[in-house]
Short mmCIF file of C-alpha atoms in Angstrom, two decimals:
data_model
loop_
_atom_site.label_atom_id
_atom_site.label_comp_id
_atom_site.label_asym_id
_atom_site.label_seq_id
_atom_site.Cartn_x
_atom_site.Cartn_y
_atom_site.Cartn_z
CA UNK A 1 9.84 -3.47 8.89
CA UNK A 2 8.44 -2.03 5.68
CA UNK A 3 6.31 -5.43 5.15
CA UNK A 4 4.93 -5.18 8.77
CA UNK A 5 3.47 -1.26 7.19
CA UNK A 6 2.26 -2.47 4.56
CA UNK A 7 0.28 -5.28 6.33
CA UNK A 8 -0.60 -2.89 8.89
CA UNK A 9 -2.87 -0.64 6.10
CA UNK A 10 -4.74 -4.24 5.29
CA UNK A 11 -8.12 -3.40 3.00
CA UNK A 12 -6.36 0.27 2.63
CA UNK A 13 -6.28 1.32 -0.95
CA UNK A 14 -3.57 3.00 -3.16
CA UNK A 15 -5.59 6.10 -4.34
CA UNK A 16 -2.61 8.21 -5.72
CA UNK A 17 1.12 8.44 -6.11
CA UNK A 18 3.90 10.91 -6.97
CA UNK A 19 7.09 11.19 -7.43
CA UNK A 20 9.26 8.83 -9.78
CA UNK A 21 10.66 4.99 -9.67
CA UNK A 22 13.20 6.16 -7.30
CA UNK A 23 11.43 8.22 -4.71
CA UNK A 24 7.69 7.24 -4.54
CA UNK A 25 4.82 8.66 -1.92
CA UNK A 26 1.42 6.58 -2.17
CA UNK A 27 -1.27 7.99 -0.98
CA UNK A 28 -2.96 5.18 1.08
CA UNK A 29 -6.67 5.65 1.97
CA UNK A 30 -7.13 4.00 5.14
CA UNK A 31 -10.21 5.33 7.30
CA UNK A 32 -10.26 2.56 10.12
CA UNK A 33 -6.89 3.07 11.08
CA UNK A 34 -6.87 6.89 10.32
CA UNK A 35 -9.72 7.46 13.21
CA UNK A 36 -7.47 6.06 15.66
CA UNK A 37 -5.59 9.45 15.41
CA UNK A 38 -7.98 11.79 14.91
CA UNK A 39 -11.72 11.63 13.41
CA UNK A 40 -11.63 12.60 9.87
CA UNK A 41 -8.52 11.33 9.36
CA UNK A 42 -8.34 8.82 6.70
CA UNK A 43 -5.00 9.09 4.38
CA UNK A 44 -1.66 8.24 5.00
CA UNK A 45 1.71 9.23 2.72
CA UNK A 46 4.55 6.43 2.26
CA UNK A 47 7.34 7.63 1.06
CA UNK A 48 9.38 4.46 -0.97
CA UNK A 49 11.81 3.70 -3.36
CA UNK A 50 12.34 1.28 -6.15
CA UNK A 51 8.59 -0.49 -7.49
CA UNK A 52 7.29 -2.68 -9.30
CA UNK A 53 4.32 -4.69 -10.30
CA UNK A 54 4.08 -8.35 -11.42
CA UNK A 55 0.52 -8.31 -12.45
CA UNK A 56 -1.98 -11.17 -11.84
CA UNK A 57 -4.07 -11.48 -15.67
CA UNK A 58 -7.55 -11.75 -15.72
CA UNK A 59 -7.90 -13.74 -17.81
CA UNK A 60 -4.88 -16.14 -16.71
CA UNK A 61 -3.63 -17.07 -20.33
CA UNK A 62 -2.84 -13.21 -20.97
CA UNK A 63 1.01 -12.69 -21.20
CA UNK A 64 2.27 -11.66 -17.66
CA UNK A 65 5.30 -8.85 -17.71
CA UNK A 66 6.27 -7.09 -14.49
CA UNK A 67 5.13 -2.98 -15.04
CA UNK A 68 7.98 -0.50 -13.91
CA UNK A 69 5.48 2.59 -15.40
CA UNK A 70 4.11 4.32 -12.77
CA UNK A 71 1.60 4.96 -14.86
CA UNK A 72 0.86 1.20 -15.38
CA UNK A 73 1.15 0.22 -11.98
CA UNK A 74 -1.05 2.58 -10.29
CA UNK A 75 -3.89 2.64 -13.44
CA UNK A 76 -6.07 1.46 -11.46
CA UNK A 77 -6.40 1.72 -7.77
CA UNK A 78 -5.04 -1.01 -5.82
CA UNK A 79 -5.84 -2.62 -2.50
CA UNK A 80 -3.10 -4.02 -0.20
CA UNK A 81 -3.65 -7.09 1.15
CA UNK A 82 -0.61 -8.47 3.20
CA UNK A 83 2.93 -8.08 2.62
CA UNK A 84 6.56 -10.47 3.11
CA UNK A 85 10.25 -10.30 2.64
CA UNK A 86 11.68 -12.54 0.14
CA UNK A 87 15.25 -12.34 -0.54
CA UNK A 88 15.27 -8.91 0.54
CA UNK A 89 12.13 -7.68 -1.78
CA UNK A 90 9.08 -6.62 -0.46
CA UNK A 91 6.33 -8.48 -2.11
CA UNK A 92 2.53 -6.69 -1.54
CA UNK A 93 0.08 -8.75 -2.15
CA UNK A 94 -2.88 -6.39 -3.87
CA UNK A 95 -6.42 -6.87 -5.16
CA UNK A 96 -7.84 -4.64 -8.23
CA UNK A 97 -11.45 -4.50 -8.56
CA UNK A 98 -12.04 -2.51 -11.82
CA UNK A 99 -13.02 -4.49 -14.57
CA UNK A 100 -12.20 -2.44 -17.28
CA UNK A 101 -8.80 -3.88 -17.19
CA UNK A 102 -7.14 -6.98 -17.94
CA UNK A 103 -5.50 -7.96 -14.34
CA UNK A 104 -6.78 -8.31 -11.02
CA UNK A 105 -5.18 -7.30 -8.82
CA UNK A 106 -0.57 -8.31 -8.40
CA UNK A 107 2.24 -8.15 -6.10
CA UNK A 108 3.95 -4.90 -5.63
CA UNK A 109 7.73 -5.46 -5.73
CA UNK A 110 9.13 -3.39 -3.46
CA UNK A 111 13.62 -3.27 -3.45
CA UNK A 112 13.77 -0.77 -0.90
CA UNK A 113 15.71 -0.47 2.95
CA UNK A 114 13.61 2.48 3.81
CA UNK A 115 10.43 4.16 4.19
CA UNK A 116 8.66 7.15 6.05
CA UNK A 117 5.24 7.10 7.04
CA UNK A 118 3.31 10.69 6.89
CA UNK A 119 -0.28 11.08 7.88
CA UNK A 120 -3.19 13.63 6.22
CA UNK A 121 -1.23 16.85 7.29
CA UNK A 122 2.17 15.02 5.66
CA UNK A 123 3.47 14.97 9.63
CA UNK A 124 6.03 12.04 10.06
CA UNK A 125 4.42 9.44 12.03
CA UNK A 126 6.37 6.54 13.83
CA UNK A 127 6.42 2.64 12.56
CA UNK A 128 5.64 2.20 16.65
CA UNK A 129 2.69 4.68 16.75
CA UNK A 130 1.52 3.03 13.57
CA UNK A 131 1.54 -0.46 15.17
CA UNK A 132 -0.19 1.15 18.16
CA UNK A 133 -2.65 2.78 16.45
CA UNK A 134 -3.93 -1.03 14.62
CA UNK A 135 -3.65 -2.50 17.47
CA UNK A 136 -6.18 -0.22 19.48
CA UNK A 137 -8.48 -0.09 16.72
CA UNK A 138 -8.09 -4.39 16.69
CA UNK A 139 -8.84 -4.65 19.97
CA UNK A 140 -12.01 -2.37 19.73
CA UNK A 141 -13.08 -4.36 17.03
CA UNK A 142 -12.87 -7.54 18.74
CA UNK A 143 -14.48 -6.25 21.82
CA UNK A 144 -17.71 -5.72 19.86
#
């Protein structure tokens, strides 16, 4: 379930966070799929536990260690790309385009059962309205 979110805010970016390593709301910028609720609308709030990032370095001979800093992981914003289970982590595949830093982009490690989805207002939104909400705006787009 919580890699089928993830994947579901593809090209969405992580433009804030707060909270701690144990109870975690991203702020996920989102516009195409926000406007399938209402026009304006473009963040969403996850609400998630246990994170971490196993950077990709740019360039590849840098020494890789997995961040567990907030303030290392989210240094620069990230953008999701698609999401999987493996061995009952979430892995989130994510792009970085800043240059000014020495990775580019890494997988978010996610060891969590749970999460809530919120949207703009911070109003609890379903997984299923979610879901129905990318596929509507899917279908639009490959109508045109």
């Amino acid at each position: 379930m919580i890699e089928n979110i993830f994947t579901t805010f593809h090209d969405g970016g992580i433009t804030g966070w707060e909270g701690d390593l144990k109870q975690l709301t991203l702020k996920i910028e989102c516009q195409y799929l926000g406007k399938e609720f209402q026009e304006g609308f473009k963040f969403f709030y996850l609400l998630i536990y246990n994170i971490e990032l196993e950077p990709w370095m740019n360039p590849i001979t840098l020494k890789k260690i997995n961040w567990t800093e907030l303030k290392d992981i989210f240094k620069a914003e990230l953008e999701i790309g698609y999401a999987e289970t493996l061995n009952g982590i979430v892995k989130v595949s994510c792009n970085q385009h800043n240059t000014n830093y020495d990775y580019c982009g890494g997988n978010l490690l996610i060891k969590a059962e749970k999460i809530e989805i919120k949207n703009h207002l911070k109003q609890k939104i379903t997984p299923t309205d979610l879901f129905k909400a990318s596929e509507n705006y899917w279908n639009k787009f490959s109508n045109n």
